[in-house]
Coordinates of C-alpha atoms in Angstrom, one line a residue:
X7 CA -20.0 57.6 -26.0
X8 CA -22.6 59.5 -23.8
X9 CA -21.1 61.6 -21.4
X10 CA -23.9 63.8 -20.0
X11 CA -27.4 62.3 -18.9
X12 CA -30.4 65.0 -19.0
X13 CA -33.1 63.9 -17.0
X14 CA -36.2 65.9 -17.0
X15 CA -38.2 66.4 -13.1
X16 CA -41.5 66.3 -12.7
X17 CA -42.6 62.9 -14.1
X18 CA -39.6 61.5 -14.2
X19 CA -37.6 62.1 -11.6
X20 CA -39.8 63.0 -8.7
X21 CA -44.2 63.8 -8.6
X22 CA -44.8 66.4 -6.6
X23 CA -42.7 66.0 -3.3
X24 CA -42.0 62.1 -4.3
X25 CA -39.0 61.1 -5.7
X26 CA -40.0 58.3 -8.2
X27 CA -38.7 54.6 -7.8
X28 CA -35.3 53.5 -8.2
X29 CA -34.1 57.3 -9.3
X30 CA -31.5 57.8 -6.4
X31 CA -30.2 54.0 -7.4
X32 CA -29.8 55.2 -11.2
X33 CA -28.0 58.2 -10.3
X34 CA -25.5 56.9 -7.9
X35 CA -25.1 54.1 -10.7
X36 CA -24.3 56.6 -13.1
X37 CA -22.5 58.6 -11.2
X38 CA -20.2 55.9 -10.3
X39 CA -19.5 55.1 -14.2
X40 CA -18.1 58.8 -14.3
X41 CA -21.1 60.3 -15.9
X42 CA -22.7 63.6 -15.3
X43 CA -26.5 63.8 -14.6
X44 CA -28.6 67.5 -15.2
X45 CA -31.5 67.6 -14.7
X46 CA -33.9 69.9 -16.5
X47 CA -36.9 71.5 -16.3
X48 CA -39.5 73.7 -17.9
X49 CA -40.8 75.0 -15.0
X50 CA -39.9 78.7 -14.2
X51 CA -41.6 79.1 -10.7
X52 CA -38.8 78.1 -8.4
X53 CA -35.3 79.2 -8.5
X54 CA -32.5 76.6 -9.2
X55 CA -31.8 77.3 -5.6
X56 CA -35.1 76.0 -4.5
X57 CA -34.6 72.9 -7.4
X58 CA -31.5 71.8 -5.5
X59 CA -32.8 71.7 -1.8
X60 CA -35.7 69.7 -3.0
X61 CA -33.1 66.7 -4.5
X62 CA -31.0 67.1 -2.3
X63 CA -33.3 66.1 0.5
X64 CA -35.1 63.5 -1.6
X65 CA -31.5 61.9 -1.1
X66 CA -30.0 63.1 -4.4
X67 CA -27.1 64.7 -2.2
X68 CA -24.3 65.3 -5.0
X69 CA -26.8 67.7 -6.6
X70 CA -25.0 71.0 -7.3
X71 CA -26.4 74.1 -8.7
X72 CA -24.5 73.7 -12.0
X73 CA -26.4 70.2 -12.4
X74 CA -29.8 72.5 -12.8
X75 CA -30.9 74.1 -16.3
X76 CA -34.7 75.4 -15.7
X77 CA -36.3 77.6 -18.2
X78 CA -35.7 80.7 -15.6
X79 CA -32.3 80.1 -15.8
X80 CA -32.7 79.6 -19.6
X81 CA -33.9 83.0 -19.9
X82 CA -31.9 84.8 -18.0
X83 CA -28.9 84.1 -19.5
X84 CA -30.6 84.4 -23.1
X85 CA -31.2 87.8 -22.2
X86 CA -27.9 88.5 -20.8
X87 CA -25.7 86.9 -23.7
X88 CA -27.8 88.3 -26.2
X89 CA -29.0 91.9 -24.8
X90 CA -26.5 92.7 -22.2
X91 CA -27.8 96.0 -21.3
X92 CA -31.6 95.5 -21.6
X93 CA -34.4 96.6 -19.6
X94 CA -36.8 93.5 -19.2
X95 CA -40.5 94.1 -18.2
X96 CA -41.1 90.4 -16.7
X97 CA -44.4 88.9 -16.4
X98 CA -43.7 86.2 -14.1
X99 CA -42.7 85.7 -10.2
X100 CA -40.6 83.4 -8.1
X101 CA -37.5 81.9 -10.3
X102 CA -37.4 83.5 -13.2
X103 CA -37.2 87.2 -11.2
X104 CA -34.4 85.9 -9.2
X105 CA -32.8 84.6 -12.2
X106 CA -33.0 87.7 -13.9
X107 CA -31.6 89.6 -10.6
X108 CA -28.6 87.3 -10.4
X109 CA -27.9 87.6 -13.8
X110 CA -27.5 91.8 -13.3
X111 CA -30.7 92.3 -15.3
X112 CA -32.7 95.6 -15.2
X113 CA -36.1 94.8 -14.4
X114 CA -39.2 97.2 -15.7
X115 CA -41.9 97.9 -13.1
X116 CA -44.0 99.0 -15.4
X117 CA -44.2 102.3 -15.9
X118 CA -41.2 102.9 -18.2
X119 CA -42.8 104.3 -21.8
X120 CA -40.8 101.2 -23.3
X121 CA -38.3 98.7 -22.8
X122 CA -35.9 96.5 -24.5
X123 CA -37.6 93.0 -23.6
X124 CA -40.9 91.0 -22.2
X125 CA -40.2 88.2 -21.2
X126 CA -42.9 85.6 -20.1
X127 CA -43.1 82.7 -17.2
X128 CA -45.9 81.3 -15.2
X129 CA -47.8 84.5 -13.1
X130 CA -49.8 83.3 -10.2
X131 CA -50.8 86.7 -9.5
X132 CA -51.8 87.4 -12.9
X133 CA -53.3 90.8 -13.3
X134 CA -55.3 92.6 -17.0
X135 CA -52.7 95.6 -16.3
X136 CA -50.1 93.3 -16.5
X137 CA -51.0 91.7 -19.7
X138 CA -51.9 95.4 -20.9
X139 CA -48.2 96.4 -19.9
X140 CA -47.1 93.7 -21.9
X141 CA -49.3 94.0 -24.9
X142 CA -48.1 97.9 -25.0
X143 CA -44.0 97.2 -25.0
X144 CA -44.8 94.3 -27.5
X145 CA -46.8 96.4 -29.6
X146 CA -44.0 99.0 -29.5
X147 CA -41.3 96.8 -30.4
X148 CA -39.8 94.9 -27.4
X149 CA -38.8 91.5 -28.1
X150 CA -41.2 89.0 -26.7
X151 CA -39.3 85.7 -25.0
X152 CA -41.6 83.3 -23.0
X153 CA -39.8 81.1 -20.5
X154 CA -41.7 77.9 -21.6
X155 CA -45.2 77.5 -23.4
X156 CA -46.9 75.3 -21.4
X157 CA -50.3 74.5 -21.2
X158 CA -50.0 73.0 -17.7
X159 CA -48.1 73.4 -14.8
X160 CA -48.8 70.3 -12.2
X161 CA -49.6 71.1 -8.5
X162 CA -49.5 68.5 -5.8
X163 CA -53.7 68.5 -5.9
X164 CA -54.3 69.4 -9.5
X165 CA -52.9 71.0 -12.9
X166 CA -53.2 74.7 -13.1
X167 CA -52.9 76.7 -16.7
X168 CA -49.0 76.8 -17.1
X169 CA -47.2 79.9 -18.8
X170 CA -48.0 79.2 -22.1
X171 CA -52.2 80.4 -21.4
X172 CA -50.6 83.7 -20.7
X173 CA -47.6 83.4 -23.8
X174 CA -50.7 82.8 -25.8
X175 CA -52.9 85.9 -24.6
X176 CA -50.1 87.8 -25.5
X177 CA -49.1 86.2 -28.9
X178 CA -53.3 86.2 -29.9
X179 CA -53.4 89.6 -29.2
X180 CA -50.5 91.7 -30.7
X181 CA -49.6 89.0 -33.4
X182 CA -46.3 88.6 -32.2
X183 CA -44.3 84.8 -31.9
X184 CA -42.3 85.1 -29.2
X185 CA -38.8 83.2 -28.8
X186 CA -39.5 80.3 -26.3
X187 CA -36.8 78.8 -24.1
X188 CA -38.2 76.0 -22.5
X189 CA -38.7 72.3 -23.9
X190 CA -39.6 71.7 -27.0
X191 CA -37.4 74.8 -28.4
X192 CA -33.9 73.3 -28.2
X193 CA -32.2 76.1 -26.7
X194 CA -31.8 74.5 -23.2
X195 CA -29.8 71.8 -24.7
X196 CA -27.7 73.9 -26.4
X197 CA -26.8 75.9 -23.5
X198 CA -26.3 72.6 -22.1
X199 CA -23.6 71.9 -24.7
X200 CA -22.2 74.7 -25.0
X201 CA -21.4 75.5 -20.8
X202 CA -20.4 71.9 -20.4
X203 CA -18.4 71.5 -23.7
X204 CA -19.9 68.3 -24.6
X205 CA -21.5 67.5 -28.3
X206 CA -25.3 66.1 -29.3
X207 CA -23.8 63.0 -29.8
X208 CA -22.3 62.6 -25.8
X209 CA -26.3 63.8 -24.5
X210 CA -28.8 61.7 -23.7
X211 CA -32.1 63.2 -22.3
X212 CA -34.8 61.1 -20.5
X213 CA -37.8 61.8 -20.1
X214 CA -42.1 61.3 -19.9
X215 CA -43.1 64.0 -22.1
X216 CA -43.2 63.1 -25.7
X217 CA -44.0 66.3 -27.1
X218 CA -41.6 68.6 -25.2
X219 CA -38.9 65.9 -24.0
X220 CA -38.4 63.5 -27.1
X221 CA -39.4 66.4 -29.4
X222 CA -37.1 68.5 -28.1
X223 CA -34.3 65.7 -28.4
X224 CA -35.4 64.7 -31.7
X225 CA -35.1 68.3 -32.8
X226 CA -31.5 69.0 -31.3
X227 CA -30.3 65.6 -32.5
X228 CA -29.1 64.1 -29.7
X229 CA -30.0 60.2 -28.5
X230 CA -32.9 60.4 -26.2
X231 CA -35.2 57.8 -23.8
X232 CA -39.7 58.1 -22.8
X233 CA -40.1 57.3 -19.7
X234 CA -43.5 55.7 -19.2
X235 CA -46.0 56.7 -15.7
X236 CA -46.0 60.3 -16.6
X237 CA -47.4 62.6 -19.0
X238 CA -48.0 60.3 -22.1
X239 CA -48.8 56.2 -22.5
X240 CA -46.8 54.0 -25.0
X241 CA -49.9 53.9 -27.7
X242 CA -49.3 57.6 -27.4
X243 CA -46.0 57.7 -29.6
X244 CA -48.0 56.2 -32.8
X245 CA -50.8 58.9 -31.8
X246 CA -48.6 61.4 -32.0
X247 CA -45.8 60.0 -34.6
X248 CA -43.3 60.7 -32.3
X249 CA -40.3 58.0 -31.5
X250 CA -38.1 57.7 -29.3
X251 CA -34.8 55.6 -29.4
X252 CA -35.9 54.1 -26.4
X253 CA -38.8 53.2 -24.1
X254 CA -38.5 52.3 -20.3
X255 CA -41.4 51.7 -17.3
X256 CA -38.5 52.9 -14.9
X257 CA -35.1 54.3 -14.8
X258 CA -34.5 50.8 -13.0
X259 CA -34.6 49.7 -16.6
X260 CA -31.8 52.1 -17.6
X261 CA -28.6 50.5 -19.6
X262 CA -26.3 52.1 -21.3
X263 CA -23.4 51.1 -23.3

């Protein structure tokens, strides 16, 4: 029986600063049946912090911090489960820095000869030193972990390159994969699991992207939903050869057993 529903944001949820129809009706719904709704996210530029004051006053108002895994938070604790005492030179601003800092990590500024760690999320304020600061720590042997590789992060007014056109710079240039939390790597959901003690078979994820959310779903193994309005079209799954278990226009539509 599902017992955890994973909805992904932007596209699904809410666009932009618009929370999508018939959302708050589908999560008081499920809610009501005793079910628990996450939400989850790729994006690393706001904290969870900032994630929950923007449900909440889209009238999603049982919206805790616990209900939010983004790829910042992803990250953060990947680092601090699996190097506790690291020194982490961050390429990134907003979330994933305060996500770091609440999770005790030492940040790099920069000018340390090496550290332990790079780790990657979207970077308005992109610089070449960074990159070079990056491309020297990499090259002598810090582990390289990108918060999500994705092309493009949506705006209100437009698309603007996402983390992944800086992951890529990086990976291009010293030859070095990096370990990537965000959608489609399946680590999220598995943190998911793991902090709410539920298995693959009691999570279902919903969502509009069929190459991070139902790939990432399909990959994990649990039972999973595309969403259609957002990122891909329904002729899209045979373009890509990716299906999900279900298709819906709206979370309206949304029946469970």
């Amino acid at each position: 029986m599902i017992k955890v529903i994973i909805l992904d944001l932007d596209g699904t949820v809410y666009k932009g600063n618009q929370i999508l129809p018939y959302v708050k009706a589908a999560v008081e719904n499920l809610l009501g049946r005793g079910k628990k709704v996450i939400y989850l996210t790729n994006a690393s530029m706001k904290t969870r912090e900032e994630i929950k004051e923007k449900l909440i006053q889209m009238g999603l108002y049982s919206t805790k911090l616990g209900h939010i895994y983004s790829s910042g938070y992803g990250t953060a604790r990947y680092i601090k489960c699996k190097f506790p005492h690291s020194t982490v030179y961050a390429i990134t601003e907003g979330g994933l820095i305060q996500e770091l800092e609440d999770q005790a990590i030492k940040i790099s500024d920069g000018t340390e000869p090496s550290v332990d760690l790079v780790a990657v999320g979207i970077d308005s304020q992109l610089t070449y030193e960074k990159l070079k600061a990056g491309f020297r720590y990499i090259e002598n042997g810090a582990k390289f972990i990108a918060s999500n590789a994705d092309k493009k992060y949506p705006l209100e007014e437009e698309n603007v390159p996402g983390a992944g056109s800086i992951v890529s710079a990086l990976e291009y240039s010293t030859g070095v994969k990096p370990f990537v939390i965000g959608k489609p790597s399946t680590y999220l959901l598995e943190l998911i699991s793991k902090e709410l003690k539920v298995s693959k078979k009691e999570m279902l994820l919903i969502g509009d992207n069929l190459l991070t959310d139902i790939l990432c779903a399909k990959k994990f193994g649990c039972k999973n939903i595309f969403i259609l309005g957002g990122v891909h079209k329904k002729s899209d799954i045979k373009k890509l050869k990716i299906k999900p278990d279900k298709t819906i226009k709206n979370l309206g539509e949304l029946a469970l057993d």
